[in-house]
Coordinates of C-alpha atoms in Angstrom, one line a residue:
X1 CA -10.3 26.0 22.0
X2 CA -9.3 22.6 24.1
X3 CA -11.8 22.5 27.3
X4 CA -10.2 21.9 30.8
X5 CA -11.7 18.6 31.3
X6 CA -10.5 17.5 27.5
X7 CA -6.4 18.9 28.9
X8 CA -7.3 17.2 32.1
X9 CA -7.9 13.7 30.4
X10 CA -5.0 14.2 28.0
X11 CA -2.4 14.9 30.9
X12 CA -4.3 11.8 32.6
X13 CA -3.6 9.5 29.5
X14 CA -0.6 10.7 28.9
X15 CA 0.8 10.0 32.6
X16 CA -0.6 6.2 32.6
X17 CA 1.5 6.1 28.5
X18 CA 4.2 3.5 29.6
X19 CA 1.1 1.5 31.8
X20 CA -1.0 1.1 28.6
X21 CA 1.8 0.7 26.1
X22 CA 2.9 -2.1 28.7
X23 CA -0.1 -3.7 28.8
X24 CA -0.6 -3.7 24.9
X25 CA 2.7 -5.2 24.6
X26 CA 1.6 -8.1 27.3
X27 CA -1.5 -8.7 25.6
X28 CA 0.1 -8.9 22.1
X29 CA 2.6 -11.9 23.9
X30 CA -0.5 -13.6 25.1
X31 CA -2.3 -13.4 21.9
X32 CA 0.5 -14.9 20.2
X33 CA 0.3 -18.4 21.9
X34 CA -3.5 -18.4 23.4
X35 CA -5.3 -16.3 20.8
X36 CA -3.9 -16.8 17.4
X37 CA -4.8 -20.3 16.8
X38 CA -8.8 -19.3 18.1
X39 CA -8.5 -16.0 15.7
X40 CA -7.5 -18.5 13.0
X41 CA -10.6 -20.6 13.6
X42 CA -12.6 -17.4 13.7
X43 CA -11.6 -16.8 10.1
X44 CA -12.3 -20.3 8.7
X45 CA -16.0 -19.3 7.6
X46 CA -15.0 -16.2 6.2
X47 CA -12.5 -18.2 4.0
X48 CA -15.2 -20.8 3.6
X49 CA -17.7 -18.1 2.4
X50 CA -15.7 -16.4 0.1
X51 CA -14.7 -19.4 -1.5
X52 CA -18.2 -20.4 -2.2
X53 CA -19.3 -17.1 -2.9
X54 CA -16.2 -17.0 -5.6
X55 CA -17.5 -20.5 -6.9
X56 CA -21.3 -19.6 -7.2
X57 CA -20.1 -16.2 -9.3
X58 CA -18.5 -17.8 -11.8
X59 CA -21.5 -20.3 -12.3
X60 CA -24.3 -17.8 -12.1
X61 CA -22.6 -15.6 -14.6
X62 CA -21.3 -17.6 -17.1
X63 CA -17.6 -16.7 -16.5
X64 CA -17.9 -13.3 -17.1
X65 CA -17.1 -12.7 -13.2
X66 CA -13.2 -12.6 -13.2
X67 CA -11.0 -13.2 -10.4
X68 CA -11.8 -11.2 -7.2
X69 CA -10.5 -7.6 -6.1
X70 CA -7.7 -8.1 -3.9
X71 CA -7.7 -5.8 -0.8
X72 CA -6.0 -3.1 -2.4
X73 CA -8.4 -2.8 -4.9
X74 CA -11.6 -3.3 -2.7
X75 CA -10.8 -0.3 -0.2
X76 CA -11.6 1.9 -3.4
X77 CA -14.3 0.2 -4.6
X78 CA -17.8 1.5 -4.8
X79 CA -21.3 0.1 -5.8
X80 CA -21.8 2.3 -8.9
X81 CA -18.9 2.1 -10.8
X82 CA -19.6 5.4 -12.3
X83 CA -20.2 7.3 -9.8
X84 CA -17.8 9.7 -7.3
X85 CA -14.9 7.6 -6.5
X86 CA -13.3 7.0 -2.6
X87 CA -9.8 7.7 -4.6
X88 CA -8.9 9.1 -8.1
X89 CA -5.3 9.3 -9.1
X90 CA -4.4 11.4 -12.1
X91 CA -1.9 12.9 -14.6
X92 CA -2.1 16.5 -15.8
X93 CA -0.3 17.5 -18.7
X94 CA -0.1 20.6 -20.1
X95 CA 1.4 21.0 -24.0
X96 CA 2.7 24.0 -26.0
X97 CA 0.1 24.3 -28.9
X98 CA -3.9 23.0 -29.4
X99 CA -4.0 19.7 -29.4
X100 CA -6.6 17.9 -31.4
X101 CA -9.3 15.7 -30.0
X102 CA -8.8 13.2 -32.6
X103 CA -5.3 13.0 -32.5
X104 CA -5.2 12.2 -28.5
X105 CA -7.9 9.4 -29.1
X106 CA -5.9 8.3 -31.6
X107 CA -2.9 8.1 -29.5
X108 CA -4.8 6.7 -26.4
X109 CA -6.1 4.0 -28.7
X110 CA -3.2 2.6 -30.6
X111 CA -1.2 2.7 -27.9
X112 CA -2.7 2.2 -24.6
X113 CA -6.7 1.0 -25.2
X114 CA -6.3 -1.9 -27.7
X115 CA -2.5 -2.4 -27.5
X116 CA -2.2 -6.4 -26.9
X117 CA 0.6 -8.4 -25.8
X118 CA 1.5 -12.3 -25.5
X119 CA 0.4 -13.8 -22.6
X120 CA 1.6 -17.5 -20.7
X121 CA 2.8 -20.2 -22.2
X122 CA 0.0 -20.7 -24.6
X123 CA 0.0 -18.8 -28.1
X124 CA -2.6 -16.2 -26.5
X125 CA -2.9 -12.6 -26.4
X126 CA -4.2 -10.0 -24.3
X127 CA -4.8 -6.3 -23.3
X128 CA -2.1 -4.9 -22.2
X129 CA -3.8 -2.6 -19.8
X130 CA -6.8 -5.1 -19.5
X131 CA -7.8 -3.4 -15.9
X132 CA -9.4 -0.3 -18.5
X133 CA -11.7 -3.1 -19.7
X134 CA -13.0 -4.2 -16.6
X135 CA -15.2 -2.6 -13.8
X136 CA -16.0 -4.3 -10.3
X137 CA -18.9 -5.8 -10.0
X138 CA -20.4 -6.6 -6.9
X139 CA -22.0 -10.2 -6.0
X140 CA -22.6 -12.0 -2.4
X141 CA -20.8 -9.3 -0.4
X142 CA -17.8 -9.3 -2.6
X143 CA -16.3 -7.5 -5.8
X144 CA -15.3 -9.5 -9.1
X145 CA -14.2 -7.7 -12.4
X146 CA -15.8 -8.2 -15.4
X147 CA -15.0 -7.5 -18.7
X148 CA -17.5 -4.1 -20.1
X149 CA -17.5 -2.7 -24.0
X150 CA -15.3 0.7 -23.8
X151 CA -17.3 3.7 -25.5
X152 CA -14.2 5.5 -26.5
X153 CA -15.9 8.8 -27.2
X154 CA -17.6 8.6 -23.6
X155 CA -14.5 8.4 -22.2
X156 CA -12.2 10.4 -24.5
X157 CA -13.5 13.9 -24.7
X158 CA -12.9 17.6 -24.6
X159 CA -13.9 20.7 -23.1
X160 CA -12.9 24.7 -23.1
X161 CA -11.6 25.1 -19.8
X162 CA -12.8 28.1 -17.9
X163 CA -11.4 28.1 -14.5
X164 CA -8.0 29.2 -13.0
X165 CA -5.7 27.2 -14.3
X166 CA -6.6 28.2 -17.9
X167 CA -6.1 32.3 -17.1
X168 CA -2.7 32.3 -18.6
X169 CA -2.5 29.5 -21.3
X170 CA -5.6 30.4 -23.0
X171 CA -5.3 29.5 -27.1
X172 CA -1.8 28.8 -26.5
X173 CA -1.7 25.8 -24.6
X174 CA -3.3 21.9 -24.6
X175 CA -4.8 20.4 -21.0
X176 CA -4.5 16.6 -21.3
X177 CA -6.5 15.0 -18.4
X178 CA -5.8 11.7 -17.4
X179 CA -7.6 10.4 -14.9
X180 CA -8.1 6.5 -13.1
X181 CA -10.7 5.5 -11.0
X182 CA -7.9 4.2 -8.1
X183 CA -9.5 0.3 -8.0
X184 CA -8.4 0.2 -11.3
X185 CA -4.9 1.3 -10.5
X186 CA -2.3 2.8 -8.3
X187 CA 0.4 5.7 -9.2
X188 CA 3.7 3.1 -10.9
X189 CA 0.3 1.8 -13.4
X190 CA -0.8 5.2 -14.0
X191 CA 2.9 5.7 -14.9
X192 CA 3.6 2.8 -17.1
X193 CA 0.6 4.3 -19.1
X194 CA 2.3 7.5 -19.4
X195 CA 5.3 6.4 -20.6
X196 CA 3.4 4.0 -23.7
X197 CA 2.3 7.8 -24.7
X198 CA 5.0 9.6 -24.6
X199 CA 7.9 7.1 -25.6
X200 CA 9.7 7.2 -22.2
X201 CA 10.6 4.8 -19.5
X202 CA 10.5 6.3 -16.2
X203 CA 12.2 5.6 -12.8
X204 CA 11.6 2.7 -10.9
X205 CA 13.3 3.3 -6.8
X206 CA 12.0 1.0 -4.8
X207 CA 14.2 -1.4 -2.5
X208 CA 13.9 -4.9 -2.3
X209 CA 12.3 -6.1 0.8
X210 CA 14.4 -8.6 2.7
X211 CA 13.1 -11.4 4.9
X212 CA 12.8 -10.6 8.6
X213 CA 14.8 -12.4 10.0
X214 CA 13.6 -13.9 14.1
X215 CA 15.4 -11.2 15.6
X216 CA 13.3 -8.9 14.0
X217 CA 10.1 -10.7 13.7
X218 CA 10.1 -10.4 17.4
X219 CA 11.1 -6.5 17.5
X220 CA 8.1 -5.8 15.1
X221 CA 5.6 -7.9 17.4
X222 CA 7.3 -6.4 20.4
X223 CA 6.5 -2.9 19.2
X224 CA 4.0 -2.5 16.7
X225 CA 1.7 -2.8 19.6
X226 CA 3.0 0.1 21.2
X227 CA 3.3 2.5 18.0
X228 CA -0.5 1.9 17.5
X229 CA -1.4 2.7 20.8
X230 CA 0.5 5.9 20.6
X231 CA -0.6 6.8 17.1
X232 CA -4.8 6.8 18.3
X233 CA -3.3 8.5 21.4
X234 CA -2.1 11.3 19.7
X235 CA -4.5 11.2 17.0
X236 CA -7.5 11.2 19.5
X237 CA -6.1 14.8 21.6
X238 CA -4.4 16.5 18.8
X239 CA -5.3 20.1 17.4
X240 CA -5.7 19.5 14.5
X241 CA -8.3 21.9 11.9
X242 CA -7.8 19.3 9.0
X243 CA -8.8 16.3 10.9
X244 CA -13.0 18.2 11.1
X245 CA -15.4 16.3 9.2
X246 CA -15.7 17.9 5.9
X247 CA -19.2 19.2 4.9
X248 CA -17.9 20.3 1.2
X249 CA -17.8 17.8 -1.8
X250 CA -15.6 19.9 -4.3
X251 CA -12.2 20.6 -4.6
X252 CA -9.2 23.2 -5.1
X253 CA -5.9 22.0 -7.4
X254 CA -3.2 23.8 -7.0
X255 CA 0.5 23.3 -9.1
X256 CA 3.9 24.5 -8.9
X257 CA 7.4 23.2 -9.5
X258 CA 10.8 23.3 -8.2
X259 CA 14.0 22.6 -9.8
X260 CA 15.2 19.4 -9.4
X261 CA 18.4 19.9 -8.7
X262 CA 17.4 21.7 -5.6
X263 CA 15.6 18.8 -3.9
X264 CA 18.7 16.8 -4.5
X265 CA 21.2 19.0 -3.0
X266 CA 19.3 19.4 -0.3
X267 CA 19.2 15.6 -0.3
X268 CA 23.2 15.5 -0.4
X269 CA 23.6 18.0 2.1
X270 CA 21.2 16.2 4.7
X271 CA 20.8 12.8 3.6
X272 CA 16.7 13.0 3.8
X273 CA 14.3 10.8 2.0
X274 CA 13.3 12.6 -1.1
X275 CA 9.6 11.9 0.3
X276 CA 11.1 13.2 4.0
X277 CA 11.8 16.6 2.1
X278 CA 8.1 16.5 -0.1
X279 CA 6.3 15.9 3.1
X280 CA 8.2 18.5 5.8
X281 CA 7.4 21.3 2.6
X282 CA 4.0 20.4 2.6
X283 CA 3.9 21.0 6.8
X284 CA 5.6 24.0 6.5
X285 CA 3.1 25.8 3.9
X286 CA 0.7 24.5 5.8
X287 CA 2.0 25.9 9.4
X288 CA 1.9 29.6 6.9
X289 CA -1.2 29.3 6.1
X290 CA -2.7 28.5 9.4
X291 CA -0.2 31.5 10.7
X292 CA -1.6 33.8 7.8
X293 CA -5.7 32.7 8.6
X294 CA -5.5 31.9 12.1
X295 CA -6.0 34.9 14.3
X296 CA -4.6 32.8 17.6
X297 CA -1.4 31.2 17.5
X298 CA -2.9 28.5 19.5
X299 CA -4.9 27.2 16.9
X300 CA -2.4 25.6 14.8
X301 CA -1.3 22.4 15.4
X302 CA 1.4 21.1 16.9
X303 CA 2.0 18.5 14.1
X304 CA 0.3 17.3 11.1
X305 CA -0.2 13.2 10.4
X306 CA -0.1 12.8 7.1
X307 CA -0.7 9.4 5.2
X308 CA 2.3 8.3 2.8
X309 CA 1.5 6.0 -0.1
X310 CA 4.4 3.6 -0.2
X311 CA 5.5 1.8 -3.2
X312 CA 6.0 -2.0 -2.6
X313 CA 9.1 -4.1 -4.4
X314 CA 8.3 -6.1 -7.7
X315 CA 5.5 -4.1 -9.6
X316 CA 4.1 -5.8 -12.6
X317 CA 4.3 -3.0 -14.7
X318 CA 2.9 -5.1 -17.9
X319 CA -0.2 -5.1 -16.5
X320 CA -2.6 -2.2 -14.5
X321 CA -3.2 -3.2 -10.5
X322 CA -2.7 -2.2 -7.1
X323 CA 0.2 -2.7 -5.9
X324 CA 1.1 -0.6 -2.8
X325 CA 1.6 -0.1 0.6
X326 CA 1.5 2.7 3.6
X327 CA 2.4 4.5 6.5
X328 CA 1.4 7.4 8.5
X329 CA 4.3 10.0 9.8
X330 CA 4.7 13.0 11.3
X331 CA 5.4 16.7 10.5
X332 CA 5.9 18.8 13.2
X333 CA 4.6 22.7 12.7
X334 CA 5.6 23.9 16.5
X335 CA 9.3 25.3 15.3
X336 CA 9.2 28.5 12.3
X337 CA 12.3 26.8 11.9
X338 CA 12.5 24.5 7.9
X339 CA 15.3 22.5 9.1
X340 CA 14.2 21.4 12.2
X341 CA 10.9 20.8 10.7
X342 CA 13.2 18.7 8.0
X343 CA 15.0 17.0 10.6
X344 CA 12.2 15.9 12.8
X345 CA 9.8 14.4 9.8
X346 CA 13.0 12.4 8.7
X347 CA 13.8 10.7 12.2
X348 CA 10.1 9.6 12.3
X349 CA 10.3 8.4 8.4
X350 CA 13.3 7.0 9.5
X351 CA 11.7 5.3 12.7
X352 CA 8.7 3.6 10.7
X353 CA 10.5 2.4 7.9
X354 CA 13.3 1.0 9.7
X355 CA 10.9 -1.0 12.3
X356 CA 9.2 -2.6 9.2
X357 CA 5.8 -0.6 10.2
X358 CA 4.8 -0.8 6.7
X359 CA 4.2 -4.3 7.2
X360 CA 1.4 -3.5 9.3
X361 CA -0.2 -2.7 6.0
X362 CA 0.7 -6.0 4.7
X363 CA -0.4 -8.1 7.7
X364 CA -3.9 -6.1 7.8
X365 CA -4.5 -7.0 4.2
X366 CA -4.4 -10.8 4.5
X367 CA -7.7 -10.9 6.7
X368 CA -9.0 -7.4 5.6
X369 CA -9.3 -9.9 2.0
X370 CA -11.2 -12.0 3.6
X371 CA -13.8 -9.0 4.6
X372 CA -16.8 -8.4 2.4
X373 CA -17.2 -5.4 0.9
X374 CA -20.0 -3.5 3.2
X375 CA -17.0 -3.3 6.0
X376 CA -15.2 -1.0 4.0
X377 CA -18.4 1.0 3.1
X378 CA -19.0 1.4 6.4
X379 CA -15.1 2.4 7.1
X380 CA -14.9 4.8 4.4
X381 CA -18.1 6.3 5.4
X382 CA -16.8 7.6 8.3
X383 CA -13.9 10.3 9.1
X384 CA -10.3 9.3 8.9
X385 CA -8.1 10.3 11.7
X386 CA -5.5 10.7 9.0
X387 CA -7.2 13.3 6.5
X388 CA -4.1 14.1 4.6
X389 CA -2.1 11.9 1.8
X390 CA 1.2 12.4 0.2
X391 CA 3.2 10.3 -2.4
X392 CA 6.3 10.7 -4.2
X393 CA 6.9 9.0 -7.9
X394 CA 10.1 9.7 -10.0
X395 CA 9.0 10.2 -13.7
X396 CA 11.1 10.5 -16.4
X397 CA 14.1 12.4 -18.1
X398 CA 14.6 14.6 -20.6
X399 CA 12.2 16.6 -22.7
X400 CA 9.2 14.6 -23.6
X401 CA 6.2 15.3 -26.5
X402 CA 2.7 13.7 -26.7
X403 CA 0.9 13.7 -30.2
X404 CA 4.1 16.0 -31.3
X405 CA 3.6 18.8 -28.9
X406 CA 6.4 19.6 -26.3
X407 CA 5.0 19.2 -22.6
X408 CA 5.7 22.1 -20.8
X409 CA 4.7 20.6 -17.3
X410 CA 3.2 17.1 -15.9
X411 CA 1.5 16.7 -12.8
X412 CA 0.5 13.4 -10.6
X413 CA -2.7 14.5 -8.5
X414 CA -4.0 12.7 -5.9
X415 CA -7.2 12.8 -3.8
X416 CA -9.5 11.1 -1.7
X417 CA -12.8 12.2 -2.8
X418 CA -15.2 10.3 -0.6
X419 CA -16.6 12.4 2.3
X420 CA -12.9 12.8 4.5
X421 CA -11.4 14.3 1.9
X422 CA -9.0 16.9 3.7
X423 CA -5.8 17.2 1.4
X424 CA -4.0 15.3 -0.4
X425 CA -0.2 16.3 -2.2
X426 CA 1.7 14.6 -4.9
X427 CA 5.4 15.1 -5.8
X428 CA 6.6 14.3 -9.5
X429 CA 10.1 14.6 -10.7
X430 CA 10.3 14.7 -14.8
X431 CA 12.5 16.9 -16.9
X432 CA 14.5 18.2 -14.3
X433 CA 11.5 19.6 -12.4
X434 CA 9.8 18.1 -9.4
X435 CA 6.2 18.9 -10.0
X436 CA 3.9 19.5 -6.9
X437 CA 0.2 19.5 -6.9
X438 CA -2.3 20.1 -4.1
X439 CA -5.4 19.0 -4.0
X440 CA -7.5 20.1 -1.0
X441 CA -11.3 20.2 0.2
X442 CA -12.8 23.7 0.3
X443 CA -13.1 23.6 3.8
X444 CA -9.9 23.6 4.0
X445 CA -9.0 25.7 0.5
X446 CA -12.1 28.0 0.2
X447 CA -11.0 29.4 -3.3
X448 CA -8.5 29.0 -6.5
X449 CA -6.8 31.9 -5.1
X450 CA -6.6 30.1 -1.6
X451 CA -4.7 26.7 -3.3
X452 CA -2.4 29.0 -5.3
X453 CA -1.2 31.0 -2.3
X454 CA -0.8 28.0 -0.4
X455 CA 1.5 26.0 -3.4
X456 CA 3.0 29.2 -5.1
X457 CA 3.8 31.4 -2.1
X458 CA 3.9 29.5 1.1
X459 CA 5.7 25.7 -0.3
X460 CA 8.1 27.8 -2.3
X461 CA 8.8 30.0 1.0
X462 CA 9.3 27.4 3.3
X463 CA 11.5 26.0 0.5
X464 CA 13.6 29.2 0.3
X465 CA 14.1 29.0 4.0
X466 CA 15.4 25.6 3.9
X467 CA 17.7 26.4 0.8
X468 CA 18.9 29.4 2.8
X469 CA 19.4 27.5 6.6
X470 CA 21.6 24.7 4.1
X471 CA 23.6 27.5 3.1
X472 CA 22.4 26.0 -1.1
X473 CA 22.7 28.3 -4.1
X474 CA 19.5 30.9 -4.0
X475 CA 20.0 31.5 -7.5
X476 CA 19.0 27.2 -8.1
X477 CA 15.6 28.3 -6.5

């Protein structure tokens, strides 16, 4: 329950809004002309530092230390290389038939592990995928990569699954686990590995990002400021059950698919983002569940916050990294009403993309670069206000086999396994299926049966609603 005081200091906030989204606005003019040069001398021995600290590296260890970690691999990085990861990002397939555990390490090391390619100018080679040869290593504050043997039996293995998700497949089907520690790469890597096993290309749909022009340059500075302010505001007063600090360290998977051809008439009819429509299912199923374990109505949110992993233009798919951006946007869970729910995420997508917030991202990361690496210990070590991530990758078409067994279904999981951990949804379109895993704390998802109830029965719900309110085909669902 919300105290008095805590309503009486929201409605307080809330009233002095346009004052403090003034003021930030003001001080963000200011800053401009009288605080950007001093903020720029303020970073000159952090550039000095980690310039030397590069320099004395590569000395000290002989060139083994590689170039740095860029920001977007640092935020995942840990100390122990081996141990529980911030992120993981992984691909679940699931074949018709046994697969053999020689036949996938065959596979994995033909065509992904030692697979070499031509590299510069100069008549040398390289790994392909060198990034699964490397692990951070950590040296004056900073992380480097550095080139480590590969035990391939270590690393390629098997095991009899007993849980859940073997209770119907059991002697008939093959679970291929692939799974990537997310410093060494982001979701479009993962999927350029993919398709080297399986003899596909999938889909790249990312638009090119266009140079602000001044008119714009000055919108965004004019109000970035105030989106910021209003995102802690909300953040900082909202109802929200997923945002408590999670005391569990395990996790529930759950999987289910929808036609394809479902999510794109929907598209057609409405003209959402596909990631608009991935994102409002996920806040619907989740305003069910709440409903269905949630004696007061009360209790459930208003809306849900949930981070979106945006890809950014001009992936180097030859080679593993990350390359990615984000925003966060918001799912509303007061209507029972799909559509509306549809409607609203998509005129906030539509709000943040369109005012270049995902720069934010961008502008962060060149001084968050220059930040040594306890900084984002200590920020990971604490609770996100955003406990919830979603992303959206196109795969591929057509029937696909790996090893020579067909592939009944392929997932793209997700989840931020470092202390926050909340939830975290992925949405993969291959073979004219959009595959849908959930991956959530059990604090949030208590049991197997909990995750399955949530993907199978409440996303597909809310997704019947919304075929119905369209006035689709049932019979596509």
């Amino acid at each position: 329950m919300v105290s008095k005081r805590s309503l009486l200091r929201l409605g307080t906030l809330t009233a002095f809004t346009p004052v403090v989204l003034f003021i930030s606005r003001l001080l963000t003019c200011i800053g401009c002309v009288v605080v950007g040069p001093g903020l720029f001398l303020s970073l000159v021995p952090l550039i000095f530092w980690k310039f030397l600290v590069t320099l004395v590296c590569n000395l000290v260890s002989g060139g083994e230390c590689r170039e740095p970690l860029s920001f977007f691999d640092t935020v995942f990085a840990v100390d122990n290389f081996y141990t529980r990861p911030h992120a993981s990002t992984l691909k679940c397939f699931i074949l018709d038939g046994h697969l053999s555990l020689s036949d996938i390490r065959e596979l994995f090391c033909n065509k992904i592990l030692y697979k070499r390619i031509s590299h510069g100018s100069e008549a040398k080679d390289r790994w392909q995928f060198q990034r699964l040869h490397q692990v951070p290593r950590r040296f004056g504050w900073f992380y480097f990569w550095t080139e480590v043997p590969v035990n391939v039996d270590l690393h390629v293995k098997e095991a009899i699954l007993t849980d859940d998700m073997n209770k119907n497949g059991c002697g008939q089907k093959s679970v291929v686990i692939l799974r990537v520690h997310h410093v060494i790469a982001d979701g479009y890597s993962l999927n350029s590995i993919v398709d080297e096993m399986i003899s596909k290309e999938s889909r790249y749909l990312v638009k090119e990002q266009e140079e602000l022009s001044l008119k714009q340059k000055l919108y965004f500075f004019w109000t970035a400021p105030a989106w910021i302010v209003n995102f802690f505001l909300e953040e900082m007063f909202a109802k929200n059950p997923i945002n408590h600090r999670k005391e569990d360290t395990t996790g529930v998977l759950a999987i289910t698919s929808i036609p394809l051809e479902v999510i794109k008439s929907i598209r057609r009819k409405t003209n959402c983002h596909f990631a608009t429509i991935g994102l409002s299912l996920l806040g619907g199923a989740l305003r069910r569940l709440f409903l269905e374990t949630r004696q007061d109505i009360n209790e459930i949110p208003d809306f849900l916050k949930i981070m979106h992993l945006l890809p950014r233009p001009d992936h180097p798919f030859d080679r593993m990294c990350n390359h990615w951006s984000a925003g966060s946007f918001k799912v509303s869970l007061k209507s029972h009403n799909a559509l509306d729910r549809l409607n609203e995420a998509e005129e906030y997508f539509r709000g943040f993309t369109e005012n270049n917030y995902q720069k934010l991202l961008d502008l962060q990361s060149t001084i968050a670069n220059l930040l040594p690496a306890p900084i984002y210990s200590l920020v990971l070590s604490r609770k996100y206000l955003t406990n919830m991530s979603f992303t959206s990758l196109p795969g591929y078409d057509g029937q696909a086999q790996l090893c020579g067994h067909d592939i009944v279904d392929l997932y793209k999981v997700i989840g931020l396994q470092y202390k926050q951990t909340a939830l975290g949804a992925a949405a993969y379109s291959h073979n004219g299926q959009l595959a849908f895993s959930i991956f959530a704390n059990r604090d949030i998802l208590p049991t197997q049966e909990s995750g399955e109830r949530l993907a199978q029965v409440h996303l597909q719900a809310e997704l019947a609603q919304l075929v119905e309110l369209l006035a689709l085909d049932a019979e596509q669902v």
